Amino acid sequence: MSSYYLDHLQYLETEAIHVMREVAAEFEKPAILFSGGKDSICLLRLAEKAFRPADIPMPFLNIDTGHHFPELNDFRDRRAKQLGGKLIIRTVEEALAKGIAVQPPGQISRNQLQIPTLLAAIEEFQFNCCIGGARRDEEKARAKERFFSFRDAFGQWDPKNQRPEIWNLYNARINPGENMRVFPLSNWTEMDVWEYIRQEKLEVPTIYFSHKRLCVRRHGQWLPVTDLLPPKPGEPVEELVVRVRTIGDIISTGLVESPADNIDDIIAETSVARVTERGSRADDKVSEAAMEDRKKAGYF
Amino acid sequence: MAHSPHSVDLLRFNTCGSVDDGKSTLIGRLLYDSKSLMDDQLEALERSADITGGGQINLANLTDGLRAEREQGITIDVAYRYFATPRRKFIIADTPGHVQYTRNMVTGASSANLSIVLVDARLGVIEQSRRHSCIASLLRIPHLVVAINKMDLVNWSEERFNEIRYQFEEFLPRLDMKDVSFIPVSALNGDNVVDPSPHTPWYSGPTLLGHLESVHIGSDWNLRNFRLPVQWVNRPNNPQDPHLHDFRGFSGQVAGGIVRVGQPVMVLPSGFTSKVKEIWTLDGSLKEAFCPQSITLVLEHDIDVSRGDIIVDMEDLPGSSTDLHAKICWMHPKPLQVGKKYFLKHTTQTVQAAVTVIEHRINITTLDQEPGAPELAMNDIGEIRLRTSKPLIFDGYAQNRLTGSFILIEQGTNATVAAGMLHPPTEIAQPEYKDFAI
C-alpha cells in the first residue's frame, strides 16, 4: 500500500482547513464562534492550521448567557489571548437590558435567549458568516445540515430549501443582510474531537476532567449545585466525582460520574459510552424536534 | 507520511434505494449490529415506535431525522451518519430513492468512495436500481455494491440471487464501473449485514460490513497530475519572526498528484514558472505533499499569484478553454435556460457562464442519449456546451473529480442550480505570457 493516503483525522483535518480557507477568501466579515468548549477548541487549532504563519483573519465571538461555567470563561479568555485573536463577547444580560431578548415568564433557562443575542451581535458587527463547531453526529436535525448553511435575513434555517453541496465546491454567495453559518467539523464525531485534542496536545477546560462537586439529582441527571441552582428544601445534595461530557449552561448541563482525569481515559470512556453526548443536555430533551425548531429560529 | 498509532482510514459511502427497499432499515441494521447506537437513541426509537411503527421498533426511524419526514414517512434530504469499527471509520450519506430526488443522490454520492444499491430480491433489477447505478457511474464512484435485500422473502434462494446478479451484469457494460460486488442480505433480520448468515451456505463472500471494512480505497484520489488551486494568499502582516518578513505562501488543498520541494511548477493562467521552495504547514515543513492535503506552498520567485490561479506540474499541464463540454445534473425547480448567465464555480474560482447548447438529455435508466431536449428540468441529467467569461483551467472529470467538476449558481437568488462534470480538454493550457522567463 502506498504511503500517500490520509488517516481519518488527517482527512477530517484537511477537509476542515479547506472549508475555513473558503470562508476567509469568500467573506468580507466572518467570525469564529468560540465558547471554550471542546469543539470550538478544535476550530481554533484548525484556524491556526489554515492561516498561519499569518494572523487568523477573523475575530472570535462568544454569546455569554451569564450561566456559563466560570472555568469555561476563564479558559476562553486565556486561549483567545494566547492565539493573539480578538475576542468579542456579547451577553444575554445586556440583550435583556436592551429588550433585544425577552425572558418568557417562569423560565430560567437562557438557552433560547442566545438566539436573539447572537442575531443582534451579527447585526452590530455586520458579520456575514459565522463559523461554528456543530457536528452532524450530535443530533438528528444536525445530520441534515450542510457545511455552508444558508440563513435568510432573519437568521432562519429552512431545511427543505438548502443548497446542495457537491464535491468540495461550496456556494458561499449571499445577498446583503443574509448570512452563512459554516460548520467545518460537520463530519467529525465526538470521538474524532477527543482524538484530535489528544493528537494536537490541546488544552481543554478543567471541567472536562473528573473533579469533586456538589450535585442534585433532577430529571434523571446530576446537576451542579450553584447560586443559580440551589437545592430545593429537603432535596438531597451529594458530593460526587464527576465531569462534563458536553458543556451547556451550568443550570442544565448534566454531569456524569467518572474517574476520567486525562484525555486517554476520556477517549476510553467515550469509546464504550452507551449514551450520546447530547443525552446529558436538558435543552435537547424538550421534544423530539427541539433542535429542528431552534435551528429554524436561528440557533446553531 | 507518519500516521498516529491510533489511525484508521475513512470510507465514505452512500446508500440508494427507496423506503420500500429497506434502505433505512439497512443503515439502522449496520448501526445497530455494529453497536454504534446509544441507549438514548434506542430509547427515542422506542418512544417513536408507537407513533409510526405500530408499537414495533422501526430501525428506519434512526435515519429519518426531521419531524416533517417522520410524519410523512419520507426522506427529504441527504442525511449523514457516522460509525466506526476497529478497522475503519465510516461516513454514510443516506439519500432518498424517489425519482424527484436525483439531485440529493448526486449530492450524497459526489464525495463517496462507494455506493450501495439496494435491490428487493422479490422484484429484481427494476428501473430504480438501474437509475441509481447509472448515477453512480456518471459520478464515477469507484466502488459499487449491489445488496440484494429481503432474501428471507425468497427463501434464501441461490437461484434467485444469481438470476438478479445476471440481470444486473447484463446491464453492467454500459456503466464503466470497475469494481462491483453482489451480497445477499436481509436488512430486517441482519443476515450478512454485520454477521454472516446461516441461511446462505452457498454464499462465500464477505458480509456487507466485512466488504466495507476491506475494500481498497488507497487509489481513489488522483495521485498522478499535480494540481494546487490557490484558495488564499498567506501574507503575515506584522510577523514577529524576521524569517517571515517576506513570507508569501499560496494556500490550498492539493486537488491532484504529488508535489515535492525543488519541483518546477507553472502558475496558470499566467504561465509564470518557478520552483517549490517550501511546503509550509503548522506542523513543520514537508518534503512532499499529495492530494487531498491542505498545504501552503512557497515558491522560489516572487511572482503574482492570487485566488483562482492554479499551480501545476510543468511537465503535465491541464486543459484550458472558454468553450466547455460537460454533463450536468440540473438541481433546481426552475429549468436550465439556454443563453442565460450563471455563475460557475470551479475549484477556487467563480466566473460567468452561459449554456450555449443542450446537446441531449441522458436517460438515467439506460444511459441512452435523448437528442432534441428543449430544456433540462429538475433532476434531469444532460450533456451541454457552455461558454465562460474567462478560460477555465481544468481536467476531465474522469481523470480528476476535483479539477473536472463545477457548480452553476443562479445570479440574484444565489441558488446552486446544477452540478457539472467536464469532458476531457481538447486544448492544453497555453501560458498567457509566453516570453516570460526567469
XYZ file of C-alpha atoms in Angstrom:
738
model
C 0.000 0.000 0.000
C 1.338 3.426 -0.876
C 2.092 5.867 1.901
C 0.178 8.555 0.053
C -3.021 8.262 1.999
C -4.573 10.150 4.870
C -5.843 8.519 8.018
C -9.256 9.558 9.281
C -8.079 12.507 11.395
C -5.859 13.796 8.624
C -8.762 13.543 6.217
C -11.139 15.377 8.538
C -8.461 17.996 9.171
C -7.742 18.744 5.527
C -11.471 18.951 4.802
C -11.977 21.420 7.670
C -8.968 23.553 6.698
C -10.293 23.758 3.154
C -13.655 24.940 4.485
C -12.067 27.587 6.727
C -9.955 28.978 3.917
C -13.026 29.177 1.683
C -14.638 31.310 4.370
C -11.614 33.610 4.641
C -11.494 34.025 0.881
C -15.203 34.395 0.145
C -16.498 36.502 3.041
C -15.634 40.037 3.962
C -16.660 39.861 7.608
C -16.513 36.372 9.046
C -16.214 35.403 12.697
C -15.460 32.187 14.562
C -17.803 31.245 17.380
C -15.613 30.305 20.295
C -17.062 29.164 23.604
C -14.054 27.394 25.065
C -15.802 24.046 24.631
C -14.025 21.092 23.088
C -15.427 21.533 19.580
C -14.529 25.191 19.312
C -11.078 24.393 20.714
C -10.606 22.194 17.661
C -11.927 25.003 15.442
C -9.238 27.372 16.672
C -6.491 24.807 16.091
C -7.826 24.311 12.566
C -7.794 28.088 12.083
C -4.111 28.074 13.048
C -3.506 25.268 10.568
C -5.396 27.126 7.854
C -3.924 30.602 8.310
C -0.531 30.514 9.997
C 2.033 31.975 9.757
C -0.336 34.926 9.161
C -2.797 36.084 11.817
C -6.115 34.312 11.997
C -8.066 36.707 9.750
C -11.287 36.806 11.769
C -12.335 37.620 15.320
C -13.729 35.144 17.831
C -17.290 35.676 19.029
C -18.944 34.289 22.129
C -22.503 34.715 23.348
C -22.328 34.622 27.124
C -25.614 33.539 28.687
C -24.428 34.594 32.141
C -24.949 30.959 33.097
C -21.596 29.723 31.870
C -19.298 27.585 33.976
C -16.691 30.069 35.299
C -13.906 27.608 34.380
C -15.085 27.760 30.802
C -14.984 31.546 30.552
C -11.518 31.705 32.131
C -10.251 29.229 29.613
C -11.979 31.023 26.722
C -10.326 34.343 27.563
C -6.911 32.805 28.076
C -6.946 30.771 24.863
C -8.069 33.717 22.741
C -5.207 35.768 24.174
C -2.645 33.019 23.525
C -3.634 32.968 19.873
C -3.480 36.743 19.570
C -7.083 36.812 18.434
C -9.711 39.440 19.028
C -12.432 38.075 21.304
C -15.853 39.702 21.136
C -18.288 38.852 23.925
C -21.949 39.762 23.859
C -24.084 38.880 26.839
C -27.668 37.776 27.242
C -27.731 40.112 30.266
C -27.111 43.079 28.005
C -29.618 41.845 25.431
C -32.251 41.527 28.172
C -31.495 45.045 29.383
C -31.847 46.433 25.860
C -35.018 44.472 25.278
C -33.465 42.563 22.374
C -34.116 39.354 24.263
C -37.166 38.780 26.429
C -37.365 36.104 29.085
C -40.612 34.110 28.964
C -42.260 34.280 32.390
C -41.389 31.458 34.750
C -38.452 30.264 32.664
C -34.886 30.282 33.992
C -33.037 28.720 31.068
C -31.259 31.210 28.853
C -30.706 28.781 26.049
C -33.409 30.320 23.846
C -32.144 33.816 24.627
C -28.839 33.079 22.901
C -30.663 33.302 19.587
C -31.690 37.000 19.649
C -28.386 37.901 21.318
C -26.406 36.203 18.579
C -28.515 37.738 15.823
C -28.027 41.189 17.380
C -24.247 40.670 17.535
C -24.220 39.616 13.896
C -26.115 42.785 13.076
C -23.890 45.004 15.250
C -20.633 43.830 13.654
C -22.148 43.150 10.234
C -20.785 39.606 10.287
C -21.915 37.861 7.140
C -20.543 34.488 8.087
C -20.084 32.701 11.405
C -18.030 29.556 11.754
C -19.407 27.183 14.372
C -18.291 23.892 15.852
C -21.534 21.942 15.375
C -21.237 18.351 14.238
C -23.686 16.199 12.329
C -23.353 13.279 14.714
C -24.724 15.340 17.602
C -28.356 15.290 16.740
C -30.841 14.187 14.082
C -31.603 17.660 12.735
C -27.878 18.388 12.529
C -27.385 15.216 10.470
C -29.058 17.084 7.611
C -27.026 20.254 7.974
C -24.688 21.479 5.258
C -21.130 22.718 5.677
C -22.315 26.087 4.387
C -25.715 26.607 5.929
C -27.607 29.464 4.369
C -29.693 31.676 6.660
C -32.116 34.308 5.444
C -32.222 37.914 6.650
C -33.966 36.720 9.828
C -31.268 34.159 10.530
C -33.648 31.310 9.786
C -32.740 27.844 8.530
C -35.060 26.254 6.006
C -34.313 22.527 5.928
C -36.283 21.973 2.731
C -34.502 24.705 0.871
C -30.815 24.070 1.424
C -28.172 24.406 -1.235
C -26.909 21.082 -2.482
C -23.204 20.609 -1.711
C -21.358 18.679 -4.344
C -17.720 17.582 -4.236
C -15.797 20.232 -2.323
C -17.446 23.143 -4.134
C -19.167 25.392 -1.624
C -21.537 28.080 -2.812
C -20.735 30.973 -0.491
C -22.689 33.663 -2.318
C -25.187 35.650 -0.289
C -27.077 38.904 -0.718
C -26.690 41.825 1.688
C -28.383 41.125 5.012
C -28.247 37.375 4.502
C -25.944 35.196 6.478
C -23.988 31.998 6.313
C -23.232 29.580 9.122
C -20.306 27.338 8.369
C -19.503 24.087 10.146
C -16.007 22.757 9.401
C -16.462 19.894 11.892
C -19.609 18.622 10.147
C -18.121 15.184 9.555
C -16.427 14.827 12.935
C -17.740 12.601 15.698
C -17.349 13.120 19.424
C -14.579 10.519 19.315
C -12.770 12.317 16.487
C -12.803 15.540 18.506
C -11.148 13.880 21.506
C -8.665 12.015 19.346
C -7.757 15.282 17.650
C -7.352 17.018 21.013
C -5.016 14.212 22.039
C -3.079 14.261 18.782
C -2.659 18.029 18.861
C -1.998 18.106 22.610
C -4.650 20.785 23.090
C -5.543 22.149 26.469
C -9.197 21.859 27.490
C -11.127 23.439 30.405
C -10.700 21.505 33.646
C -14.398 20.669 33.950
C -13.978 18.004 31.254
C -11.858 16.087 33.746
C -13.210 14.411 36.842
C -13.466 16.566 39.941
C -15.479 16.662 43.153
C -18.692 18.636 43.033
C -21.926 19.041 44.976
C -24.796 17.765 42.888
C -28.540 17.345 42.970
C -30.500 14.722 41.083
C -33.133 16.149 38.746
C -34.928 14.596 35.775
C -32.578 11.635 35.862
C -29.468 13.839 35.746
C -26.844 15.131 38.151
C -26.819 18.919 38.057
C -24.179 21.084 39.747
C -25.271 22.995 42.854
C -24.584 26.716 42.357
C -26.132 30.045 43.346
C -28.218 29.756 40.181
C -29.333 26.275 41.095
C -29.620 25.914 44.864
C -31.011 22.680 46.285
C -34.739 22.751 46.964
C -35.784 22.460 50.599
C -35.219 18.885 51.692
C -33.555 17.895 48.433
C -30.579 15.602 48.998
C -27.201 17.016 47.960
C -24.373 14.657 47.174
C -20.689 15.218 46.663
C -19.680 13.181 43.637
C -16.676 12.687 41.410
C -17.984 13.951 38.110
C -17.088 15.574 34.842
C -18.930 17.168 31.925
C -19.159 15.450 28.576
C -20.704 18.372 26.767
C -20.947 21.907 28.046
C -24.175 23.845 28.063
C -25.335 26.273 30.708
C -24.416 25.486 34.267
C -28.073 25.024 35.198
C -28.798 22.452 32.501
C -25.582 20.527 31.915
C -25.812 17.015 33.251
C -22.678 15.802 34.999
C -21.513 12.260 34.549
C -19.911 10.259 37.334
C -16.482 9.455 36.056
C -12.934 8.913 37.258
C -11.501 10.088 33.898
C -8.868 12.688 34.706
C -6.867 12.644 31.482
C -7.511 12.586 27.733
C -6.745 8.877 27.314
C -9.324 7.998 29.950
C -11.883 10.285 28.328
C -11.299 8.588 25.000
C -11.631 5.174 26.623
C -14.870 6.300 28.239
C -16.209 7.771 25.010
C -15.494 4.540 23.148
C -17.662 2.494 25.493
C -20.277 5.176 26.217
C -23.836 3.942 25.965
C -25.475 7.365 25.855
C -24.955 10.041 23.186
C -23.204 13.232 24.099
C -26.385 15.278 23.936
C -28.152 12.755 26.160
C -26.871 14.904 29.016
C -28.300 18.171 27.722
C -31.678 19.143 29.132
C -32.178 21.649 26.287
C -32.460 18.820 23.746
C -34.952 16.841 25.779
C -37.805 19.300 25.422
C -39.208 17.478 22.421
C -38.219 15.070 19.701
C -37.789 18.016 17.341
C -36.261 20.503 19.842
C -33.129 21.085 17.765
C -35.019 21.305 14.480
C -37.207 24.061 15.923
C -34.322 26.026 17.428
C -32.317 25.858 14.226
C -35.227 27.174 12.214
C -35.307 30.156 14.568
C -31.651 30.995 14.058
C -29.846 28.749 16.525
C -26.768 26.823 15.611
C 3.834 10.077 5.855
C 3.565 9.441 9.566
C 0.245 8.260 10.906
C -0.660 8.208 14.562
C -0.676 4.820 16.287
C -4.450 5.120 16.616
C -5.006 5.724 12.945
C -7.523 4.030 10.753
C -8.744 5.231 7.396
C -12.110 6.554 6.441
C -14.599 5.261 3.885
C -17.417 7.417 2.601
C -20.363 5.613 1.082
C -23.887 6.362 0.078
C -26.960 4.218 0.022
C -29.570 4.408 -2.663
C -32.945 2.881 -2.597
C -36.491 3.769 -1.699
C -38.133 3.374 1.666
C -39.617 0.116 0.413
C -36.239 -1.363 -0.433
C -35.373 -1.269 3.224
C -32.616 1.280 2.810
C -33.180 2.982 6.144
C -33.571 -0.422 7.768
C -30.221 -1.461 6.310
C -28.474 1.588 7.733
C -30.257 1.075 11.037
C -29.048 -2.522 10.979
C -25.442 -1.528 10.264
C -25.506 0.915 13.175
C -27.379 -1.464 15.474
C -25.322 -4.591 14.841
C -22.001 -2.760 14.882
C -23.074 -1.435 18.297
C -22.889 2.155 17.117
C -26.237 3.025 18.656
C -26.534 4.516 22.081
C -29.089 3.805 24.767
C -30.790 7.172 24.455
C -31.094 6.697 20.691
C -32.677 3.322 21.304
C -34.981 4.900 23.872
C -36.010 7.580 21.385
C -36.663 4.804 18.879
C -38.907 3.056 21.360
C -40.713 6.310 22.104
C -41.446 6.892 18.429
C -42.325 3.240 17.831
C -45.867 3.852 18.954
C -46.327 6.731 16.525
C -45.017 5.261 13.308
C -44.065 1.649 13.843
C -47.301 0.280 15.222
C -45.583 -0.499 18.508
C -42.597 -2.242 16.919
C -39.159 -0.659 16.886
C -38.568 0.705 13.442
C -34.895 0.922 12.542
C -35.828 3.316 9.764
C -36.667 5.961 12.366
C -32.984 6.260 13.126
C -32.247 7.894 9.847
C -35.386 9.858 9.104
C -34.347 12.839 11.141
C -36.702 15.724 10.592
C -40.203 15.850 12.004
C -41.614 16.576 8.563
C -40.089 13.343 7.322
C -41.260 11.203 10.193
C -44.781 12.450 9.814
C -44.850 11.850 6.077
C -42.683 8.721 6.181
C -40.277 10.076 3.569
C -36.676 11.246 3.473
C -36.475 14.755 2.085
C -32.788 15.378 2.130
C -29.345 13.881 2.414
C -28.600 12.800 5.973
C -25.148 11.896 7.166
C -24.425 9.115 9.648
C -21.222 8.100 11.314
C -19.985 4.858 12.708
C -16.714 3.133 13.303
C -15.311 -0.332 13.669
C -11.792 -1.109 14.833
C -10.754 -1.316 11.169
C -12.326 1.766 9.645
C -14.407 4.878 10.201
C -17.443 5.355 8.005
C -19.474 8.285 6.765
C -22.828 7.335 5.299
C -24.661 9.720 3.019
C -28.216 8.493 3.177
C -30.029 9.567 0.041
C -33.669 9.033 -0.757
C -34.750 6.979 -3.715
C -37.730 8.919 -5.007
C -37.454 9.838 -8.649
C -37.700 13.546 -7.851
C -34.637 13.429 -5.667
C -31.884 12.665 -8.166
C -30.248 15.879 -7.015
C -29.935 14.559 -3.496
C -28.340 11.388 -4.673
C -25.852 13.354 -6.756
C -25.111 15.446 -3.670
C -24.692 12.463 -1.386
C -22.693 10.442 -3.856
C -20.329 13.129 -5.152
C -17.714 12.556 -2.480
C -18.370 8.853 -1.906
C -15.800 6.100 -2.355
C -18.538 3.532 -2.631
C -22.212 3.296 -3.415
C -24.653 0.664 -2.162
C -27.559 -0.046 -4.476
C -30.363 -1.945 -2.802
C -32.370 -4.423 -4.803
C -35.515 -6.079 -3.480
C -34.992 -9.815 -4.106
C -38.661 -10.271 -4.925
C -38.667 -7.554 -7.571
C -35.210 -7.995 -9.059
C -33.489 -5.227 -11.002
C -36.077 -2.530 -11.517
C -35.896 0.895 -13.094
C -34.805 2.470 -9.861
C -31.874 0.069 -9.385
C -30.697 0.933 -12.861
C -31.140 4.640 -12.236
C -29.057 4.553 -9.097
C -26.332 2.540 -10.755
C -26.277 4.947 -13.685
C -25.901 7.955 -11.423
C -23.114 6.210 -9.507
C -21.430 5.515 -12.818
C -21.854 9.085 -14.131
C -20.324 10.395 -10.912
C -17.561 7.820 -11.251
C -17.880 6.404 -7.785
C -15.024 3.915 -7.663
C -16.842 1.001 -5.978
C -20.368 -0.337 -6.262
C -22.117 -2.851 -4.009
C -25.384 -4.409 -5.083
C -27.090 -5.521 -1.876
C -29.819 -7.969 -2.768
C -32.181 -7.463 0.123
C -35.187 -9.305 1.546
C -33.579 -12.658 0.778
C -35.712 -14.090 3.572
C -38.779 -13.438 1.423
C -37.434 -15.559 -1.446
C -36.469 -18.489 0.808
C -32.782 -17.659 0.639
C -32.779 -18.932 -2.907
C -29.341 -19.076 -4.509
C -31.030 -19.360 -7.859
C -32.922 -16.111 -7.324
C -29.738 -14.384 -6.186
C -27.899 -15.498 -9.336
C -30.826 -14.537 -11.531
C -30.711 -10.981 -10.214
C -26.962 -10.925 -10.489
C -27.173 -11.870 -14.184
C -29.865 -9.243 -14.778
C -27.506 -6.712 -13.335
C -24.417 -7.982 -15.117
C -26.182 -7.754 -18.441
C -26.542 -4.065 -17.832
C -23.050 -3.528 -16.423
C -21.079 -2.991 -19.663
C -22.914 0.314 -20.092
C -21.733 1.530 -16.743
C -17.955 1.653 -16.871
C -17.720 0.505 -13.244
C -14.586 -1.388 -12.379
C -15.465 -2.811 -9.001
C -18.921 -4.305 -8.456
C -19.867 -6.764 -5.689
C -23.106 -8.645 -5.020
C -24.154 -9.539 -1.483
C -27.340 -11.386 -0.402
C -28.783 -9.791 2.736
C -31.802 -9.397 4.927
C -31.614 -5.966 6.475
C -34.637 -6.644 8.634
C -33.114 -9.741 10.236
C -29.477 -8.752 9.895
C -28.317 -11.633 7.678
C -24.945 -10.928 6.018
C -25.062 -7.299 7.114
C -22.653 -7.476 10.023
C -22.777 -11.170 10.889
C -22.606 -13.990 8.318
C -25.973 -15.617 7.688
C -26.632 -19.299 8.466
C -29.187 -19.188 5.643
C -26.764 -18.632 2.785
C -24.254 -21.501 2.905
C -23.932 -21.110 -0.870
C -22.521 -17.574 -0.480
C -18.824 -17.464 0.345
C -18.200 -13.724 0.036
C -17.854 -11.187 2.844
C -20.730 -9.682 4.776
C -21.666 -6.138 3.817
C -19.708 -4.674 6.721
C -16.804 -7.033 6.036
C -16.696 -5.693 2.487
C -16.927 -2.061 3.617
C -14.062 -2.670 6.023
C -11.750 -4.222 3.471
C -12.409 -2.639 0.068
C -9.225 -0.972 -1.189
C -9.658 2.809 -1.357
C -6.000 3.865 -1.370
C -6.088 4.746 -5.060
C -9.398 6.608 -5.133
C -7.702 10.028 -5.241
C -5.747 11.280 -8.223
C -2.039 10.982 -7.347
C -0.746 11.439 -10.890
C -1.162 15.050 -12.019
C -0.106 17.760 -9.574
C -2.722 20.497 -9.203
C -2.993 23.136 -6.480
C -5.901 25.557 -6.916
C -4.901 28.622 -4.888
C -7.504 29.305 -2.228
C -5.948 32.027 -0.191
C -2.712 34.009 -0.290
C -0.896 33.900 3.028
C 0.962 37.158 3.819
C 1.693 37.745 7.501
C 1.041 41.376 8.480
C 3.490 42.080 11.225
C 5.366 38.876 11.772
C 7.481 38.652 14.944
C 9.774 36.189 13.255
C 12.189 38.039 10.901
C 12.273 34.987 8.613
C 8.655 35.673 7.837
C 9.055 39.307 6.764
C 8.887 38.393 3.117
C 6.731 35.332 3.553
C 4.297 34.808 0.710
C 2.528 31.475 0.708
C -0.131 30.051 -1.546
C -2.647 28.064 0.441
C -4.939 25.414 -0.885
C -5.939 21.797 -0.939
C -3.892 19.675 -3.338
C -6.505 18.656 -5.909
C -4.347 16.093 -7.666
C -0.952 14.447 -7.680
C 2.090 14.909 -5.505
C 4.289 17.989 -5.111
C 7.885 17.975 -3.887
C 10.295 20.660 -2.726
C 12.507 21.711 -5.654
C 9.967 20.698 -8.250
C 9.477 23.099 -11.186
C 5.905 24.344 -11.342
C 3.836 26.621 -13.516
C 1.147 29.051 -12.383
C -1.871 29.199 -14.666
C -3.369 31.060 -16.406
C -0.341 33.430 -16.312
C 2.241 30.797 -17.234
C 4.834 32.107 -14.789
C 7.208 29.354 -13.797
C 9.111 28.787 -10.596
C 10.259 26.087 -8.233
C 8.784 24.902 -4.962
C 10.888 26.400 -2.195
C 8.949 25.181 0.797
C 5.805 23.270 1.684
C 4.724 25.112 4.820
C 2.400 23.614 7.426
C 1.803 24.450 11.083
C 3.429 21.136 11.961
C 6.617 21.989 10.108
C 7.822 21.936 6.530
C 7.127 18.888 4.390
C 9.343 17.393 1.703
C 6.319 16.411 -0.312
C 2.551 16.735 -0.201
C -0.231 14.933 -2.007
C -3.929 15.069 -2.817
C -6.074 15.906 -0.780
C -3.747 17.547 1.782
C -4.238 21.213 2.665
C -0.900 22.993 2.440
C 0.792 26.339 1.899
C 3.283 26.475 -0.929
C 6.201 28.937 -1.018
C 7.839 29.487 -4.395
C 11.433 30.454 -5.228
C 10.432 33.557 -7.163
C 8.235 36.459 -6.179
C 5.534 36.120 -8.802
C 1.976 37.313 -8.930
C -0.415 34.608 -7.796
C -3.944 35.040 -6.489
C -7.065 33.062 -5.592
C -8.415 31.199 -8.569
C -4.986 30.584 -10.080
C -3.785 27.029 -10.216
C -0.235 25.801 -9.624
C 0.591 22.717 -11.672
C 3.363 20.334 -12.658
C 5.239 21.983 -15.529
C 5.583 18.673 -17.328
C 1.916 17.825 -17.087
C -0.367 20.714 -17.962
C -4.150 20.714 -17.647
C -6.539 21.897 -20.336
C -7.790 25.408 -20.841
C -10.793 26.767 -22.682
C -13.734 29.130 -22.608
C -15.787 26.569 -24.521
C -16.678 23.668 -22.316
C -18.334 20.360 -22.915
C -19.912 18.763 -19.866
C -22.549 16.550 -18.351
C -24.701 18.329 -15.825
C -27.327 17.369 -13.321
C -29.971 20.064 -13.003
C -30.931 20.623 -9.381
C -33.400 23.459 -9.281
C -37.168 23.757 -9.869
C -36.541 26.489 -12.450
C -35.288 24.705 -15.608
C -31.989 25.492 -17.297
C -32.263 28.430 -19.658
C -30.013 28.398 -22.668
C -28.217 31.721 -23.061
C -28.865 32.900 -19.510
C -25.830 33.932 -17.487
C -24.990 31.875 -14.423
C -22.036 31.953 -12.088
C -19.820 28.917 -12.493
C -17.657 27.849 -9.561
C -14.775 25.582 -10.479
C -12.004 24.778 -7.957
C -11.407 28.133 -6.268
C -12.621 30.487 -8.930
C -16.005 31.776 -9.924
C -16.627 33.017 -13.465
C -19.690 33.849 -15.503
C -21.020 31.236 -17.863
C -23.844 30.712 -20.311
C -25.064 27.419 -21.709
C -24.882 27.630 -25.491
C -26.406 24.278 -26.446
C -28.249 21.431 -24.779
C -26.938 18.549 -26.866
C -29.154 15.896 -25.387
C -30.722 14.627 -22.250
C -29.334 11.406 -20.780
C -31.840 8.737 -19.913
C -30.668 7.865 -16.445
C -32.214 4.427 -16.561
C -30.388 3.325 -19.704
C -27.700 5.996 -20.183
C -29.089 6.430 -23.716
C -28.868 9.868 -25.268
C -32.171 11.586 -25.975
C -31.475 14.315 -28.531
C -33.607 17.367 -29.050
C -34.309 18.082 -25.390
C -35.730 21.628 -25.289
C -34.754 22.097 -21.658
C -33.247 20.440 -18.648
C -35.563 20.370 -15.660
C -35.018 19.476 -12.034
C -33.368 16.041 -11.710
C -32.503 15.820 -15.414
C -29.002 14.903 -16.454
C -27.868 16.187 -19.814
C -24.910 16.922 -21.985
C -24.316 20.584 -22.707
C -21.866 23.072 -24.104
C -21.149 26.270 -22.290
C -19.045 29.365 -22.684
C -17.264 31.088 -19.827
C -16.218 34.718 -19.356
C -12.597 33.640 -18.904
C -10.792 30.394 -19.668
C -11.186 27.567 -17.210
C -8.052 25.620 -16.344
C -9.323 22.076 -15.910
C -9.005 18.343 -16.340
C -11.645 15.898 -17.498
C -13.819 14.625 -14.675
C -12.805 11.048 -15.456
C -9.209 11.995 -14.748
C -9.823 14.129 -11.687
C -13.074 14.624 -9.763
C -11.812 17.862 -8.165
C -10.439 19.729 -11.180
C -13.085 18.299 -13.503
C -16.206 19.378 -11.648
C -18.146 22.619 -11.272
C -21.397 24.007 -9.966
C -23.699 26.573 -11.530
C -25.197 29.303 -9.365
C -28.186 31.401 -10.355
C -27.435 35.105 -10.290
C -29.695 37.049 -7.961
C -31.033 34.200 -5.860
C -27.580 32.587 -5.481
C -29.206 29.175 -5.600
C -26.986 26.252 -6.591
C -28.771 25.052 -9.696
C -26.510 22.437 -11.283
C -23.566 20.108 -10.794
C -21.294 19.638 -13.786
C -18.707 17.108 -14.894
C -16.291 18.236 -17.575
C -15.288 16.239 -20.608
C -11.549 15.900 -21.245
C -9.982 19.100 -22.602
C -9.233 19.380 -26.288
C -6.589 22.057 -25.812
C -3.733 22.107 -23.345
C -3.258 25.312 -21.337
C -1.074 27.910 -23.068
C 0.715 30.400 -20.842
C -0.647 33.936 -21.166
C 2.894 35.307 -21.121
C 4.833 33.072 -23.450
C 8.011 35.116 -23.480
C 8.244 35.309 -19.753
C 11.364 33.644 -18.446
C 13.018 33.829 -15.087
